[in-house]
Amino acid sequence: MNFSRFIVVILLLITLTSVTSFAAAQEQDSPLLDMLTLVPQGQNDPVYFADFAAIPNAYPAAQLPSDWNTYEAWRSEQDQTNAQAFGVWWGVFRGMQSPTHQVFARVDDLEPVMGFDFFQIQRSLLQGNGLEDVYYLEGSFDTDAVRSAYKSRNYAHTLLLGDYQLLCPAPGCYRYSESDPANASVDLFGGIYGHPWSVLISPAHVIGVAGGEKLAGVSMRAIGTIDSLADDPDYQAAAAAVAEQGVLLQAYIPDQHHLLFELSDPPFFEFPPYELVDRSRSLQQLLDNGYTTLPRFDLLMLADVVTETQQVTDVILVYRDEADAQAAATIVPERINQYRLYLGSQLMSDALASRFVNAVETHIVRAADRWVVRFEFGADKAEAEEIIALSRPSLRTPQVSTPGSIFQLFHELVWNGEVAWLSIVTREELGRMARIGGMQV
């Protein structure tokens, strides 16, 4: 299936009525924006958000287990009272790109280690590059139980930071401790590597911080002395653009500074970059075919949203200029139609078709003094029985999109640097690249 067969709708929400309508939508609750209030500005790491509590809102047939024992009883088939409801939840949950899945891979319980049950976690936000991560958990927590669990592992209660208690491992708060596989545990905060993190606890949040440098920023944000990402109009606009659309299950915001370097690479659309071809000629062919410069955007966000009838992955681009947003709304779908995946010769449009994407829409919306381009890649929403069947090996797989699979495709593309379809290389730069063999200039 080619994108020429998709329906592309460009809705320019620039009239007074549209702007007013969207402003009203901005007043809706945004769990993503609420979590971003915890994250200090100035740390340009990627952000991954997951909303576990939203799964039943997106799929009413789903139900979260009340606690780990209930989950274990269902998985071991000792108690099948809510088998279908738990099965739908599991079919959606397993498709989320959350680091909490390490708990399920290890088949163990959090409570003796962290002082709370896994199913007390409602939402999570991971910020980091894999070395110095910060992991924010939101839910309902017994601070005494959490403190007791960590103190039993030689953590010390150091001080109060606003509403938070800071607990630090034996090496100290601002010392980066080495990993020790012999002490590996199910602790979501570095436990899988045996690397103890500092922990901030409150009744509503538990925050793990891997390194001292990050801890300084998180601590200052906890007492309100520095701004959060939620104070940034680019993040406000991105969050608002999805809040009025449906139920947000997960979102990914890459490191914008690192992304900028990748977007400056030669935009090879029509063949994987590792193929031995005449790159100069290929780049010249792009120019001859009418290559158009994509205006540089201020923020990229991917979002997994569920409506009453569809599961949709949004590619969000935030602009300050309306003309730039309108140009992007035309350019990006055309590029996606040409793009081939790096790890094979498959067209990106075919990869989307294999995930049963049957509707592509482009919307431009006004939010937080920004212009937001929202590219929606939608597939029919799977029914409860289909979701359960998709999570079980079978020769008769339902012909519907697996929850989270479209988001996973885009997440892997951006995570792996496959972003030529968003390249901001200008025509002039492309011409110079073509003359010198496809090298960055």
CSV table of C-alpha atoms in Angstrom, one decimal:
chain,number,residue,atom,x,y,z
A,1,MET,CA,0.0,0.0,0.0
A,2,ASN,CA,1.4,3.4,-1.0
A,3,PHE,CA,0.7,6.7,0.7
A,4,SER,CA,-0.9,7.9,-2.5
A,5,ARG,CA,-3.8,5.7,-1.5
A,6,PHE,CA,-4.1,7.3,1.9
A,7,ILE,CA,-6.4,10.1,2.6
A,8,VAL,CA,-4.4,13.2,3.6
A,9,VAL,CA,-6.4,15.9,5.2
A,10,ILE,CA,-4.8,19.3,6.0
A,11,LEU,CA,-6.8,21.2,8.5
A,12,LEU,CA,-5.5,24.7,9.0
A,13,LEU,CA,-7.0,25.9,12.3
A,14,ILE,CA,-6.3,29.6,11.9
A,15,THR,CA,-9.8,31.1,12.2
A,16,LEU,CA,-10.9,32.8,15.4
A,17,THR,CA,-13.5,30.0,16.0
A,18,SER,CA,-10.8,27.3,15.7
A,19,VAL,CA,-8.3,29.0,17.9
A,20,THR,CA,-11.0,29.6,20.5
A,21,SER,CA,-12.1,25.9,20.3
A,22,PHE,CA,-8.5,24.7,20.8
A,23,ALA,CA,-7.9,27.1,23.7
A,24,ALA,CA,-10.8,25.5,25.4
A,25,ALA,CA,-9.3,22.1,24.7
A,26,GLN,CA,-6.1,23.2,26.4
A,27,GLU,CA,-7.9,23.5,29.6
A,28,GLN,CA,-8.4,19.7,29.7
A,29,ASP,CA,-6.2,17.7,32.0
A,30,SER,CA,-2.8,16.8,30.6
A,31,PRO,CA,-1.0,14.1,32.7
A,32,LEU,CA,2.0,14.5,30.4
A,33,LEU,CA,2.3,18.3,31.2
A,34,ASP,CA,1.7,17.5,34.9
A,35,MET,CA,4.7,15.1,34.9
A,36,LEU,CA,6.8,17.6,33.0
A,37,THR,CA,6.4,20.1,35.9
A,38,LEU,CA,8.8,17.8,37.8
A,39,VAL,CA,11.5,17.9,35.2
A,40,PRO,CA,14.0,20.8,35.4
A,41,GLN,CA,14.9,22.8,32.3
A,42,GLY,CA,18.5,22.8,31.1
A,43,GLN,CA,18.9,19.0,30.8
A,44,ASN,CA,18.5,18.2,27.1
A,45,ASP,CA,18.1,14.4,27.5
A,46,PRO,CA,15.3,12.4,25.8
A,47,VAL,CA,12.1,12.0,27.7
A,48,TYR,CA,9.8,9.0,27.6
A,49,PHE,CA,6.3,9.2,29.2
A,50,ALA,CA,3.9,6.3,29.9
A,51,ASP,CA,0.4,6.5,31.4
A,52,PHE,CA,-0.6,3.1,32.8
A,53,ALA,CA,-3.7,4.4,34.5
A,54,ALA,CA,-5.0,5.6,31.2
A,55,ILE,CA,-5.2,2.1,29.6
A,56,PRO,CA,-8.8,1.5,30.8
A,57,ASN,CA,-9.8,5.0,29.6
A,58,ALA,CA,-8.5,4.1,26.1
A,59,TYR,CA,-9.8,0.5,26.2
A,60,PRO,CA,-12.9,0.3,28.5
A,61,ALA,CA,-12.7,-3.5,28.4
A,62,ALA,CA,-9.3,-3.4,30.2
A,63,GLN,CA,-8.7,-3.6,33.9
A,64,LEU,CA,-5.5,-3.2,35.8
A,65,PRO,CA,-4.8,-5.9,38.4
A,66,SER,CA,-5.2,-4.3,41.9
A,67,ASP,CA,-1.8,-5.6,43.1
A,68,TRP,CA,1.1,-7.9,42.2
A,69,ASN,CA,-0.4,-10.9,43.9
A,70,THR,CA,-3.6,-10.5,41.8
A,71,TYR,CA,-1.4,-10.2,38.7
A,72,GLU,CA,0.6,-13.3,39.6
A,73,ALA,CA,-2.6,-15.3,40.3
A,74,TRP,CA,-3.9,-14.4,36.8
A,75,ARG,CA,-0.7,-15.1,35.0
A,76,SER,CA,-0.3,-18.5,36.7
A,77,GLU,CA,-4.0,-19.3,35.9
A,78,GLN,CA,-4.8,-19.8,39.6
A,79,ASP,CA,-7.5,-17.1,39.4
A,80,GLN,CA,-9.3,-16.3,36.2
A,81,THR,CA,-12.1,-14.2,37.6
A,82,ASN,CA,-11.1,-11.2,35.5
A,83,ALA,CA,-9.2,-13.0,32.8
A,84,GLN,CA,-10.6,-11.1,29.8
A,85,ALA,CA,-10.2,-7.7,31.4
A,86,PHE,CA,-6.7,-8.4,32.5
A,87,GLY,CA,-5.9,-9.9,29.1
A,88,VAL,CA,-6.9,-6.7,27.4
A,89,TRP,CA,-4.8,-4.7,29.8
A,90,TRP,CA,-1.8,-6.9,29.2
A,91,GLY,CA,-2.2,-6.7,25.4
A,92,VAL,CA,-2.0,-2.9,25.6
A,93,PHE,CA,0.6,-2.7,28.4
A,94,ARG,CA,3.1,-5.1,26.7
A,95,GLY,CA,3.1,-2.7,23.7
A,96,MET,CA,4.3,0.3,25.7
A,97,GLN,CA,8.0,1.1,25.4
A,98,SER,CA,8.4,1.4,29.2
A,99,PRO,CA,11.5,0.5,31.2
A,100,THR,CA,9.2,-0.8,33.9
A,101,HIS,CA,8.9,-3.9,31.8
A,102,GLN,CA,12.2,-5.1,33.3
A,103,VAL,CA,10.2,-6.1,36.4
A,104,PHE,CA,8.0,-8.5,34.4
A,105,ALA,CA,11.0,-9.9,32.6
A,106,ARG,CA,12.5,-10.8,36.0
A,107,VAL,CA,9.2,-12.0,37.4
A,108,ASP,CA,9.6,-10.5,40.9
A,109,ASP,CA,7.9,-8.1,43.2
A,110,LEU,CA,8.9,-4.5,43.9
A,111,GLU,CA,7.4,-4.1,47.4
A,112,PRO,CA,10.2,-5.6,49.5
A,113,VAL,CA,12.8,-3.6,47.6
A,114,MET,CA,11.2,-0.2,46.9
A,115,GLY,CA,8.4,-0.1,49.5
A,116,PHE,CA,5.4,-0.1,47.2
A,117,ASP,CA,3.5,-2.5,44.9
A,118,PHE,CA,4.1,-2.1,41.1
A,119,PHE,CA,0.4,-1.4,40.5
A,120,GLN,CA,0.6,1.6,42.7
A,121,ILE,CA,2.5,3.3,39.8
A,122,GLN,CA,0.0,5.2,37.7
A,123,ARG,CA,2.5,7.0,35.4
A,124,SER,CA,6.2,7.2,34.7
A,125,LEU,CA,8.6,9.5,33.0
A,126,LEU,CA,12.2,8.6,32.2
A,127,GLN,CA,14.6,11.3,31.3
A,128,GLY,CA,18.1,10.4,30.4
A,129,ASN,CA,20.7,8.9,28.0
A,130,GLY,CA,21.3,5.6,29.7
A,131,LEU,CA,24.2,6.7,31.9
A,132,GLU,CA,22.7,9.4,34.1
A,133,ASP,CA,19.0,8.8,34.1
A,134,VAL,CA,16.2,10.4,36.1
A,135,TYR,CA,13.1,8.2,36.6
A,136,TYR,CA,9.9,9.9,37.8
A,137,LEU,CA,7.1,7.7,39.1
A,138,GLU,CA,3.6,9.0,39.9
A,139,GLY,CA,1.0,7.2,42.1
A,140,SER,CA,0.0,6.8,45.7
A,141,PHE,CA,2.9,5.9,48.0
A,142,ASP,CA,3.4,5.3,51.7
A,143,THR,CA,6.5,7.3,52.4
A,144,ASP,CA,7.2,5.5,55.6
A,145,ALA,CA,7.2,2.2,53.8
A,146,VAL,CA,9.4,3.5,51.0
A,147,ARG,CA,11.9,5.0,53.4
A,148,SER,CA,12.0,1.8,55.5
A,149,ALA,CA,12.7,-0.3,52.4
A,150,TYR,CA,15.6,1.8,51.3
A,151,LYS,CA,17.0,2.2,54.8
A,152,SER,CA,17.1,-1.6,55.1
A,153,ARG,CA,19.5,-1.4,52.1
A,154,ASN,CA,21.9,1.1,53.8
A,155,TYR,CA,20.3,4.3,52.4
A,156,ALA,CA,20.4,7.4,54.6
A,157,HIS,CA,17.7,10.0,55.0
A,158,THR,CA,19.6,13.2,54.4
A,159,LEU,CA,17.3,16.2,54.2
A,160,LEU,CA,13.9,17.6,53.1
A,161,LEU,CA,13.5,19.2,49.7
A,162,GLY,CA,10.1,20.9,49.7
A,163,ASP,CA,7.6,18.1,49.7
A,164,TYR,CA,10.3,15.5,49.2
A,165,GLN,CA,12.6,13.4,51.4
A,166,LEU,CA,16.0,12.7,49.9
A,167,LEU,CA,17.5,9.3,50.5
A,168,CYS,CA,21.0,8.5,49.4
A,169,PRO,CA,23.0,5.3,49.0
A,170,ALA,CA,26.1,4.5,51.0
A,171,PRO,CA,28.6,6.2,48.5
A,172,GLY,CA,26.8,9.5,49.1
A,173,CYS,CA,24.3,11.7,47.3
A,174,TYR,CA,26.6,13.3,44.8
A,175,ARG,CA,29.0,10.5,44.2
A,176,TYR,CA,28.4,8.2,41.1
A,177,SER,CA,28.5,4.7,42.4
A,178,GLU,CA,29.8,1.9,40.2
A,179,SER,CA,27.6,-0.9,38.9
A,180,ASP,CA,27.8,-4.2,40.9
A,181,PRO,CA,25.9,-7.1,39.1
A,182,ALA,CA,26.3,-9.1,42.3
A,183,ASN,CA,23.8,-6.7,44.0
A,184,ALA,CA,21.3,-6.6,41.1
A,185,SER,CA,17.7,-6.3,42.1
A,186,VAL,CA,14.3,-5.4,40.7
A,187,ASP,CA,14.7,-1.8,41.9
A,188,LEU,CA,13.5,0.3,39.0
A,189,PHE,CA,16.2,2.8,39.9
A,190,GLY,CA,19.4,1.1,38.6
A,191,GLY,CA,18.7,-2.2,40.3
A,192,ILE,CA,19.1,-4.3,37.2
A,193,TYR,CA,22.7,-3.2,37.0
A,194,GLY,CA,23.3,-3.2,40.8
A,195,HIS,CA,23.8,0.5,40.6
A,196,PRO,CA,22.1,2.3,43.5
A,197,TRP,CA,20.5,5.7,42.7
A,198,SER,CA,19.6,8.6,45.0
A,199,VAL,CA,15.8,8.6,45.7
A,200,LEU,CA,13.4,11.5,46.4
A,201,ILE,CA,10.0,10.4,47.9
A,202,SER,CA,6.6,12.1,48.5
A,203,PRO,CA,3.1,10.7,48.8
A,204,ALA,CA,2.5,11.4,45.1
A,205,HIS,CA,5.9,10.8,43.5
A,206,VAL,CA,9.0,8.7,43.9
A,207,ILE,CA,12.0,9.9,41.9
A,208,GLY,CA,15.2,8.0,41.2
A,209,VAL,CA,18.4,9.9,40.1
A,210,ALA,CA,21.4,8.1,38.8
A,211,GLY,CA,24.1,10.8,39.1
A,212,GLY,CA,25.1,13.8,41.3
A,213,GLU,CA,25.0,16.3,38.4
A,214,LYS,CA,21.4,15.4,37.6
A,215,LEU,CA,20.5,15.4,41.3
A,216,ALA,CA,21.4,19.1,41.6
A,217,GLY,CA,18.9,20.0,39.0
A,218,VAL,CA,16.1,17.7,40.3
A,219,SER,CA,16.7,19.1,43.8
A,220,MET,CA,16.4,22.7,42.7
A,221,ARG,CA,13.3,21.9,40.8
A,222,ALA,CA,11.8,20.1,43.9
A,223,ILE,CA,12.1,23.3,45.9
A,224,GLY,CA,11.0,25.5,43.0
A,225,THR,CA,14.1,27.5,42.4
A,226,ILE,CA,14.3,26.7,38.7
A,227,ASP,CA,11.7,26.3,35.9
A,228,SER,CA,10.4,23.0,34.6
A,229,LEU,CA,9.9,21.7,31.1
A,230,ALA,CA,6.2,22.4,31.6
A,231,ASP,CA,7.1,26.1,31.7
A,232,ASP,CA,8.6,25.9,28.2
A,233,PRO,CA,6.1,27.0,25.5
A,234,ASP,CA,7.3,24.4,23.1
A,235,TYR,CA,6.5,21.6,25.5
A,236,GLN,CA,3.2,23.3,26.5
A,237,ALA,CA,2.2,23.4,22.8
A,238,ALA,CA,3.1,19.8,22.1
A,239,ALA,CA,1.2,18.5,25.2
A,240,ALA,CA,-1.8,20.7,24.3
A,241,ALA,CA,-1.9,19.4,20.7
A,242,VAL,CA,-2.6,15.8,21.9
A,243,ALA,CA,-4.7,16.6,25.0
A,244,GLU,CA,-7.8,17.4,22.9
A,245,GLN,CA,-7.4,14.5,20.6
A,246,GLY,CA,-8.0,11.4,22.7
A,247,VAL,CA,-6.4,9.3,25.5
A,248,LEU,CA,-2.6,9.7,25.5
A,249,LEU,CA,-0.9,6.4,26.5
A,250,GLN,CA,2.8,7.2,25.8
A,251,ALA,CA,5.0,9.9,24.4
A,252,TYR,CA,8.7,10.3,23.4
A,253,ILE,CA,10.6,13.6,23.1
A,254,PRO,CA,14.2,13.1,21.8
A,255,ASP,CA,17.2,15.1,22.8
A,256,GLN,CA,16.6,18.1,20.6
A,257,HIS,CA,20.3,19.1,20.5
A,258,HIS,CA,21.5,15.7,19.4
A,259,LEU,CA,18.6,15.5,16.9
A,260,LEU,CA,19.8,18.7,15.3
A,261,PHE,CA,23.1,17.0,14.3
A,262,GLU,CA,21.2,14.0,12.8
A,263,LEU,CA,18.9,16.3,10.9
A,264,SER,CA,21.9,17.9,9.3
A,265,ASP,CA,23.1,14.7,7.7
A,266,PRO,CA,22.6,14.0,3.9
A,267,PRO,CA,18.9,13.2,3.4
A,268,PHE,CA,19.1,9.8,1.6
A,269,PHE,CA,15.4,9.0,1.1
A,270,GLU,CA,15.4,6.4,-1.7
A,271,PHE,CA,17.9,3.9,-0.5
A,272,PRO,CA,19.4,2.7,2.8
A,273,PRO,CA,22.6,4.8,3.6
A,274,TYR,CA,24.8,1.7,3.8
A,275,GLU,CA,24.3,0.6,0.2
A,276,LEU,CA,27.2,1.1,-2.2
A,277,VAL,CA,25.7,3.5,-4.7
A,278,ASP,CA,26.7,6.8,-6.3
A,279,ARG,CA,25.6,9.1,-3.6
A,280,SER,CA,26.5,12.2,-5.4
A,281,ARG,CA,24.2,11.2,-8.3
A,282,SER,CA,21.4,10.2,-5.8
A,283,LEU,CA,21.6,13.6,-4.0
A,284,GLN,CA,21.5,15.4,-7.4
A,285,GLN,CA,18.5,13.3,-8.3
A,286,LEU,CA,16.8,14.6,-5.2
A,287,LEU,CA,17.4,18.1,-6.3
A,288,ASP,CA,16.2,17.4,-9.8
A,289,ASN,CA,13.0,15.9,-8.4
A,290,GLY,CA,12.2,19.1,-6.6
A,291,TYR,CA,13.7,18.7,-3.1
A,292,THR,CA,12.1,21.2,-0.8
A,293,THR,CA,13.8,22.5,2.4
A,294,LEU,CA,11.9,21.6,5.5
A,295,PRO,CA,11.9,24.6,7.9
A,296,ARG,CA,13.7,23.9,11.1
A,297,PHE,CA,11.3,23.1,14.0
A,298,ASP,CA,11.8,23.8,17.7
A,299,LEU,CA,10.5,20.5,19.1
A,300,LEU,CA,9.7,16.9,17.9
A,301,MET,CA,7.4,14.7,19.9
A,302,LEU,CA,5.9,11.3,19.2
A,303,ALA,CA,2.6,10.4,20.9
A,304,ASP,CA,0.5,7.2,21.1
A,305,VAL,CA,-3.1,8.3,21.3
A,306,VAL,CA,-6.3,6.2,21.4
A,307,THR,CA,-9.7,7.6,20.2
A,308,GLU,CA,-13.1,5.9,20.3
A,309,THR,CA,-12.4,4.2,16.9
A,310,GLN,CA,-8.7,4.4,16.2
A,311,GLN,CA,-5.2,4.0,17.7
A,312,VAL,CA,-3.1,6.9,16.4
A,313,THR,CA,0.6,7.7,16.4
A,314,ASP,CA,1.2,11.4,16.2
A,315,VAL,CA,4.4,13.0,14.9
A,316,ILE,CA,4.4,16.5,16.4
A,317,LEU,CA,6.5,19.4,15.1
A,318,VAL,CA,6.4,22.7,17.0
A,319,TYR,CA,7.1,25.9,15.1
A,320,ARG,CA,7.0,29.6,16.0
A,321,ASP,CA,6.0,30.7,12.5
A,322,GLU,CA,2.7,29.8,10.8
A,323,ALA,CA,4.2,29.8,7.3
A,324,ASP,CA,6.9,27.3,8.4
A,325,ALA,CA,4.2,25.0,9.9
A,326,GLN,CA,2.2,25.1,6.7
A,327,ALA,CA,5.2,24.2,4.6
A,328,ALA,CA,6.1,21.3,6.9
A,329,ALA,CA,2.5,20.0,6.6
A,330,THR,CA,3.0,19.5,2.9
A,331,ILE,CA,6.7,18.4,2.9
A,332,VAL,CA,6.8,15.6,5.5
A,333,PRO,CA,4.1,13.4,4.0
A,334,GLU,CA,5.8,13.5,0.6
A,335,ARG,CA,9.1,12.6,2.2
A,336,ILE,CA,7.6,9.6,4.1
A,337,ASN,CA,6.2,8.3,0.8
A,338,GLN,CA,9.8,8.1,-0.5
A,339,TYR,CA,11.7,6.9,2.5
A,340,ARG,CA,13.2,3.5,2.8
A,341,LEU,CA,14.0,2.0,6.2
A,342,TYR,CA,17.7,1.8,7.1
A,343,LEU,CA,17.8,-1.8,8.1
A,344,GLY,CA,16.2,-3.0,4.9
A,345,SER,CA,14.8,-2.0,1.5
A,346,GLN,CA,11.2,-1.7,2.8
A,347,LEU,CA,9.4,1.5,2.1
A,348,MET,CA,8.3,3.3,5.2
A,349,SER,CA,4.8,3.5,3.7
A,350,ASP,CA,4.8,-0.3,3.4
A,351,ALA,CA,5.9,-0.7,7.0
A,352,LEU,CA,3.0,1.5,8.0
A,353,ALA,CA,0.6,-0.5,5.8
A,354,SER,CA,1.8,-3.8,7.5
A,355,ARG,CA,0.6,-2.2,10.7
A,356,PHE,CA,-2.7,-1.6,9.1
A,357,VAL,CA,-2.4,2.2,9.0
A,358,ASN,CA,-5.4,3.2,6.9
A,359,ALA,CA,-5.7,7.0,7.6
A,360,VAL,CA,-3.2,9.8,7.6
A,361,GLU,CA,-4.2,13.3,8.6
A,362,THR,CA,-2.3,16.5,9.0
A,363,HIS,CA,-3.5,19.2,11.3
A,364,ILE,CA,-2.1,22.6,12.1
A,365,VAL,CA,-3.1,23.9,15.5
A,366,ARG,CA,-2.3,27.0,17.5
A,367,ALA,CA,-1.2,26.5,21.2
A,368,ALA,CA,1.0,28.4,23.7
A,369,ASP,CA,1.9,31.0,21.1
A,370,ARG,CA,3.2,28.3,18.8
A,371,TRP,CA,2.1,26.6,15.6
A,372,VAL,CA,2.0,22.8,16.0
A,373,VAL,CA,1.9,20.4,13.0
A,374,ARG,CA,0.3,17.1,14.0
A,375,PHE,CA,0.8,14.2,11.6
A,376,GLU,CA,-1.7,11.5,12.6
A,377,PHE,CA,-1.0,7.8,11.5
A,378,GLY,CA,-4.2,5.9,12.4
A,379,ALA,CA,-5.4,2.3,12.3
A,380,ASP,CA,-8.7,0.8,13.3
A,381,LYS,CA,-8.8,0.2,17.1
A,382,ALA,CA,-8.6,-3.5,18.0
A,383,GLU,CA,-11.5,-5.1,19.8
A,384,ALA,CA,-11.0,-6.8,23.2
A,385,GLU,CA,-11.0,-10.3,21.8
A,386,GLU,CA,-8.5,-9.2,19.1
A,387,ILE,CA,-6.1,-7.6,21.6
A,388,ILE,CA,-6.1,-10.8,23.6
A,389,ALA,CA,-5.5,-12.9,20.5
A,390,LEU,CA,-2.6,-10.7,19.4
A,391,SER,CA,-0.8,-11.4,22.6
A,392,ARG,CA,-1.0,-15.1,22.1
A,393,PRO,CA,1.0,-17.2,19.5
A,394,SER,CA,-1.5,-18.3,16.9
A,395,LEU,CA,-1.7,-19.3,13.2
A,396,ARG,CA,-4.7,-17.0,12.9
A,397,THR,CA,-3.5,-13.6,13.9
A,398,PRO,CA,-6.2,-10.9,13.7
A,399,GLN,CA,-5.7,-8.5,10.8
A,400,VAL,CA,-5.6,-5.4,13.0
A,401,SER,CA,-2.9,-3.2,14.3
A,402,THR,CA,-1.3,-4.4,17.6
A,403,PRO,CA,-1.6,-1.7,20.3
A,404,GLY,CA,1.5,0.4,20.4
A,405,SER,CA,3.0,-1.1,17.2
A,406,ILE,CA,2.8,2.1,15.1
A,407,PHE,CA,4.3,4.2,17.9
A,408,GLN,CA,7.1,1.6,18.3
A,409,LEU,CA,8.0,2.0,14.6
A,410,PHE,CA,8.4,5.7,14.8
A,411,HIS,CA,10.1,5.5,18.2
A,412,GLU,CA,12.7,3.1,16.8
A,413,LEU,CA,13.3,5.3,13.8
A,414,VAL,CA,14.0,8.4,15.9
A,415,TRP,CA,15.9,6.4,18.5
A,416,ASN,CA,18.1,4.9,15.9
A,417,GLY,CA,18.7,8.2,14.1
A,418,GLU,CA,16.6,7.3,11.0
A,419,VAL,CA,15.3,10.8,10.6
A,420,ALA,CA,16.2,11.7,7.0
A,421,TRP,CA,12.5,12.2,6.4
A,422,LEU,CA,12.8,15.2,8.8
A,423,SER,CA,16.1,16.5,7.4
A,424,ILE,CA,16.5,20.3,7.6
A,425,VAL,CA,19.3,20.3,5.0
A,426,THR,CA,18.6,23.2,2.6
A,427,ARG,CA,18.7,22.9,-1.2
A,428,GLU,CA,21.9,24.9,-1.2
A,429,GLU,CA,23.6,22.6,1.3
A,430,LEU,CA,22.3,19.5,-0.6
A,431,GLY,CA,23.9,20.9,-3.8
A,432,ARG,CA,27.2,21.2,-2.1
A,433,MET,CA,26.9,17.7,-0.6
A,434,ALA,CA,26.1,16.3,-4.1
A,435,ARG,CA,29.3,17.9,-5.5
A,436,ILE,CA,31.6,16.3,-2.8
A,437,GLY,CA,30.1,12.9,-2.6
A,438,GLY,CA,27.3,13.1,0.0
A,439,MET,CA,29.5,14.3,2.8
A,440,GLN,CA,28.1,16.7,5.5
A,441,VAL,CA,29.1,20.3,4.8
